[in-house]
Amino acid sequence: MARRLRSGVLVLAALAAALAVYTLVQGPGASADDAPAAAPLLAAPAFLGMQNKQVHNTVVAAFPGAMKGSAVMSTLLSTVKEYGLKKSNTIYGQSICSDEINGDKGHLPTVLTKYFGTSFFLGGIGGAPYVGKTGFGAFAAHVPDDGHVVLVFGPHIGISPQGEPGKFLRDGQSELSTSCGAAIAAYSQCTSGHADEARRAGHGAALVA
């Protein structure tokens, strides 16, 4: 039996973080003329190697300008090149959700880890940097002498084979599940009023249960 078509997933905030680096490193006085040529957008119905037009249409409609992980990496590396960043003098860190689908081939964190050779993990469910000041201090202490840091952060969003955002069909499962489940659960608690109840009761930890 042919393998079931998997749903698409975007590491959206990672993409946003990489593009934020693109904006920040231009620095004062830089103009649009100084920026490198933009990486190609999603030009075909294939996203991350999946021939699924419904997934592609959802991505294009909901996230105009979305790019494949390899295209984002190309844009990022070409942008920071003039500042002297290279593999030998840069440490790569990521604060992304621990969901296993974020390790799929072609995703931005995966291709960046492969490029730099290693990665420092700062995140947990939802992509929040749970390591805190201590963890970030350890990360900063590992920077090469006179070197640089590349940091990708944020949550992700899955898209079902039918093009429904926030849902994902995982390998070996017959039913859709939420993605990012932690972010959706937190949003649901905040909009249901349970967040206020937990805050009044002094149970802040309940928000991330």
Short mmCIF file of C-alpha atoms in Angstrom, two decimals:
data_model
loop_
_atom_site.label_atom_id
_atom_site.label_comp_id
_atom_site.label_asym_id
_atom_site.label_seq_id
_atom_site.Cartn_x
_atom_site.Cartn_y
_atom_site.Cartn_z
CA MET A 1 0.00 0.00 0.00
CA ALA A 2 1.32 3.41 -0.89
CA ARG A 3 2.53 5.42 2.05
CA ARG A 4 -0.09 7.88 3.28
CA LEU A 5 0.62 11.44 2.23
CA ARG A 6 1.89 13.37 5.21
CA SER A 7 0.75 16.83 6.12
CA GLY A 8 2.92 19.88 5.75
CA VAL A 9 4.50 21.77 8.61
CA LEU A 10 6.11 25.17 8.83
CA VAL A 11 8.52 26.37 11.42
CA LEU A 12 6.96 29.78 11.12
CA ALA A 13 8.63 31.68 13.89
CA ALA A 14 11.96 30.21 12.86
CA LEU A 15 11.33 31.69 9.45
CA ALA A 16 10.35 34.98 11.06
CA ALA A 17 13.46 34.90 13.22
CA ALA A 18 15.72 34.30 10.25
CA LEU A 19 14.08 37.13 8.35
CA ALA A 20 14.34 39.32 11.45
CA VAL A 21 18.09 38.70 11.42
CA TYR A 22 18.02 39.69 7.76
CA THR A 23 16.47 43.03 8.74
CA LEU A 24 18.56 43.70 11.84
CA VAL A 25 21.98 43.02 10.39
CA GLN A 26 21.54 45.62 7.66
CA GLY A 27 22.18 48.22 10.36
CA PRO A 28 21.79 52.01 10.24
CA GLY A 29 22.12 53.61 6.86
CA ALA A 30 21.53 50.43 4.90
CA SER A 31 19.01 50.57 2.11
CA ALA A 32 17.00 48.04 0.19
CA ASP A 33 19.59 48.34 -2.59
CA ASP A 34 22.20 46.88 -0.23
CA ALA A 35 20.18 43.72 0.44
CA PRO A 36 20.95 40.51 -1.46
CA ALA A 37 18.46 39.16 -3.95
CA ALA A 38 15.50 37.49 -2.28
CA ALA A 39 15.45 33.71 -2.18
CA PRO A 40 12.81 32.04 -4.40
CA LEU A 41 9.32 31.72 -2.98
CA LEU A 42 7.15 28.62 -3.15
CA ALA A 43 6.77 28.36 -6.89
CA ALA A 44 5.42 24.83 -7.19
CA PRO A 45 2.77 22.72 -5.41
CA ALA A 46 5.58 20.93 -3.61
CA PHE A 47 6.50 22.16 -0.15
CA LEU A 48 9.22 20.30 1.71
CA GLY A 49 9.05 17.60 -0.96
CA MET A 50 5.30 16.95 -0.72
CA GLN A 51 3.11 17.03 -3.81
CA ASN A 52 -0.03 18.36 -2.12
CA LYS A 53 -1.77 21.31 -3.72
CA GLN A 54 -4.15 21.81 -0.77
CA VAL A 55 -1.26 22.19 1.66
CA HIS A 56 0.52 24.49 -0.77
CA ASN A 57 -2.57 26.67 -1.26
CA THR A 58 -3.06 27.04 2.50
CA VAL A 59 0.56 28.07 3.00
CA VAL A 60 0.45 30.64 0.21
CA ALA A 61 -2.91 32.08 1.34
CA ALA A 62 -2.15 32.23 5.07
CA PHE A 63 1.55 33.07 4.92
CA PRO A 64 2.35 35.13 1.79
CA GLY A 65 6.04 35.05 0.99
CA ALA A 66 6.67 31.73 2.76
CA MET A 67 9.88 30.02 1.66
CA LYS A 68 11.38 26.57 1.96
CA GLY A 69 13.91 26.03 4.74
CA SER A 70 16.80 25.86 2.28
CA ALA A 71 15.75 29.16 0.69
CA VAL A 72 15.55 30.89 4.08
CA MET A 73 18.99 29.57 5.00
CA SER A 74 20.41 30.82 1.71
CA THR A 75 18.96 34.29 2.32
CA LEU A 76 20.21 34.35 5.90
CA LEU A 77 23.76 33.25 5.08
CA SER A 78 24.12 35.63 2.14
CA THR A 79 22.89 38.51 4.32
CA VAL A 80 25.29 37.96 7.22
CA LYS A 81 28.30 37.10 5.06
CA GLU A 82 29.52 40.70 4.93
CA TYR A 83 29.67 40.71 8.74
CA GLY A 84 32.19 37.90 8.77
CA LEU A 85 29.93 35.05 9.89
CA LYS A 86 31.10 31.61 8.81
CA LYS A 87 30.91 28.08 10.17
CA SER A 88 34.28 28.27 11.92
CA ASN A 89 33.47 31.37 14.01
CA THR A 90 29.73 31.03 14.64
CA ILE A 91 27.65 29.07 17.13
CA TYR A 92 24.12 28.12 16.09
CA GLY A 93 21.35 27.96 18.69
CA GLN A 94 17.67 27.17 18.40
CA SER A 95 14.65 27.64 20.64
CA ILE A 96 11.98 25.65 18.84
CA CYS A 97 9.28 23.25 19.97
CA SER A 98 10.46 19.76 20.92
CA ASP A 99 7.82 18.22 18.60
CA GLU A 100 9.52 15.46 16.59
CA ILE A 101 8.15 16.76 13.28
CA ASN A 102 10.43 19.79 13.60
CA GLY A 103 13.31 17.47 12.81
CA ASP A 104 11.94 16.53 9.39
CA LYS A 105 14.31 16.82 6.45
CA GLY A 106 14.15 20.23 4.80
CA HIS A 107 12.96 22.25 7.80
CA LEU A 108 14.98 25.35 8.65
CA PRO A 109 16.38 24.11 12.00
CA THR A 110 17.39 20.83 10.36
CA VAL A 111 19.25 22.40 7.44
CA LEU A 112 20.92 24.99 9.69
CA THR A 113 22.08 22.29 12.12
CA LYS A 114 23.49 20.32 9.20
CA TYR A 115 25.26 23.42 7.87
CA PHE A 116 26.83 24.50 11.17
CA GLY A 117 27.44 20.92 12.32
CA THR A 118 25.96 21.37 15.82
CA SER A 119 23.19 23.25 17.59
CA PHE A 120 22.61 24.49 21.14
CA PHE A 121 19.07 23.72 22.36
CA LEU A 122 17.39 26.50 24.31
CA GLY A 123 13.71 25.68 23.83
CA GLY A 124 10.92 23.36 24.87
CA ILE A 125 7.27 22.83 23.98
CA GLY A 126 5.87 25.78 22.08
CA GLY A 127 9.35 27.07 21.27
CA ALA A 128 9.70 29.17 24.43
CA PRO A 129 13.32 29.52 25.70
CA TYR A 130 12.83 27.51 28.89
CA VAL A 131 16.55 27.41 29.73
CA GLY A 132 16.27 30.96 31.11
CA LYS A 133 19.22 33.17 32.06
CA THR A 134 21.38 30.23 33.12
CA GLY A 135 20.93 28.40 29.83
CA PHE A 136 21.44 31.49 27.72
CA GLY A 137 24.54 32.29 29.76
CA ALA A 138 25.91 28.83 28.96
CA PHE A 139 25.10 29.35 25.29
CA ALA A 140 26.88 32.72 25.28
CA ALA A 141 29.92 31.16 26.98
CA HIS A 142 30.30 28.74 24.07
CA VAL A 143 30.66 31.42 21.39
CA PRO A 144 34.00 31.14 19.52
CA ASP A 145 36.59 33.81 20.38
CA ASP A 146 35.61 37.06 18.64
CA GLY A 147 32.83 35.02 17.05
CA HIS A 148 29.14 35.28 16.29
CA VAL A 149 25.73 33.81 17.15
CA VAL A 150 22.88 32.68 14.89
CA LEU A 151 19.67 32.04 16.83
CA VAL A 152 16.37 30.67 15.50
CA PHE A 153 13.32 30.69 17.77
CA GLY A 154 9.57 30.26 17.89
CA PRO A 155 6.63 27.84 17.55
CA HIS A 156 5.51 25.94 14.48
CA ILE A 157 2.21 25.18 12.78
CA GLY A 158 1.17 21.97 11.06
CA ILE A 159 -1.14 21.72 8.06
CA SER A 160 -3.26 18.63 7.41
CA PRO A 161 -3.39 16.87 4.01
CA GLN A 162 -6.75 18.60 3.53
CA GLY A 163 -5.14 22.01 4.07
CA GLU A 164 -6.39 22.62 7.63
CA PRO A 165 -3.90 24.73 9.63
CA GLY A 166 -3.10 23.65 13.18
CA LYS A 167 -3.59 19.94 12.42
CA PHE A 168 -1.04 17.29 11.40
CA LEU A 169 -1.20 13.64 10.29
CA ARG A 170 1.74 11.92 11.94
CA ASP A 171 3.45 8.77 10.70
CA GLY A 172 1.79 5.65 12.07
CA GLN A 173 -1.40 7.44 13.16
CA SER A 174 -4.82 7.37 11.53
CA GLU A 175 -6.20 10.53 13.16
CA LEU A 176 -5.09 14.16 12.96
CA SER A 177 -3.49 15.79 15.98
CA THR A 178 -2.83 19.43 16.84
CA SER A 179 0.39 21.14 15.82
CA CYS A 180 1.68 23.03 17.68
CA GLY A 181 -0.36 21.30 20.40
CA ALA A 182 1.23 23.32 23.22
CA ALA A 183 0.57 26.68 21.55
CA ILE A 184 -3.01 25.73 20.68
CA ALA A 185 -3.66 24.48 24.23
CA ALA A 186 -2.27 27.72 25.70
CA TYR A 187 -4.38 29.80 23.32
CA SER A 188 -7.49 27.79 24.18
CA GLN A 189 -6.92 28.30 27.91
CA CYS A 190 -6.41 32.03 27.44
CA THR A 191 -9.58 32.45 25.38
CA SER A 192 -11.71 30.19 27.58
CA GLY A 193 -11.20 32.22 30.75
CA HIS A 194 -9.30 29.43 32.50
CA ALA A 195 -6.13 31.52 32.40
CA ASP A 196 -7.73 34.22 34.55
CA GLU A 197 -9.05 31.61 36.97
CA ALA A 198 -5.61 30.02 37.31
CA ARG A 199 -3.97 33.42 37.77
CA ARG A 200 -6.40 34.40 40.53
CA ALA A 201 -5.83 31.07 42.25
CA GLY A 202 -2.06 31.48 41.99
CA HIS A 203 -1.60 28.41 39.81
CA GLY A 204 0.43 29.83 36.95
CA ALA A 205 1.87 26.40 36.22
CA ALA A 206 -1.58 25.22 35.16
CA LEU A 207 -1.24 27.27 31.99
CA VAL A 208 1.46 24.99 30.63
CA ALA A 209 0.06 21.67 31.86
#
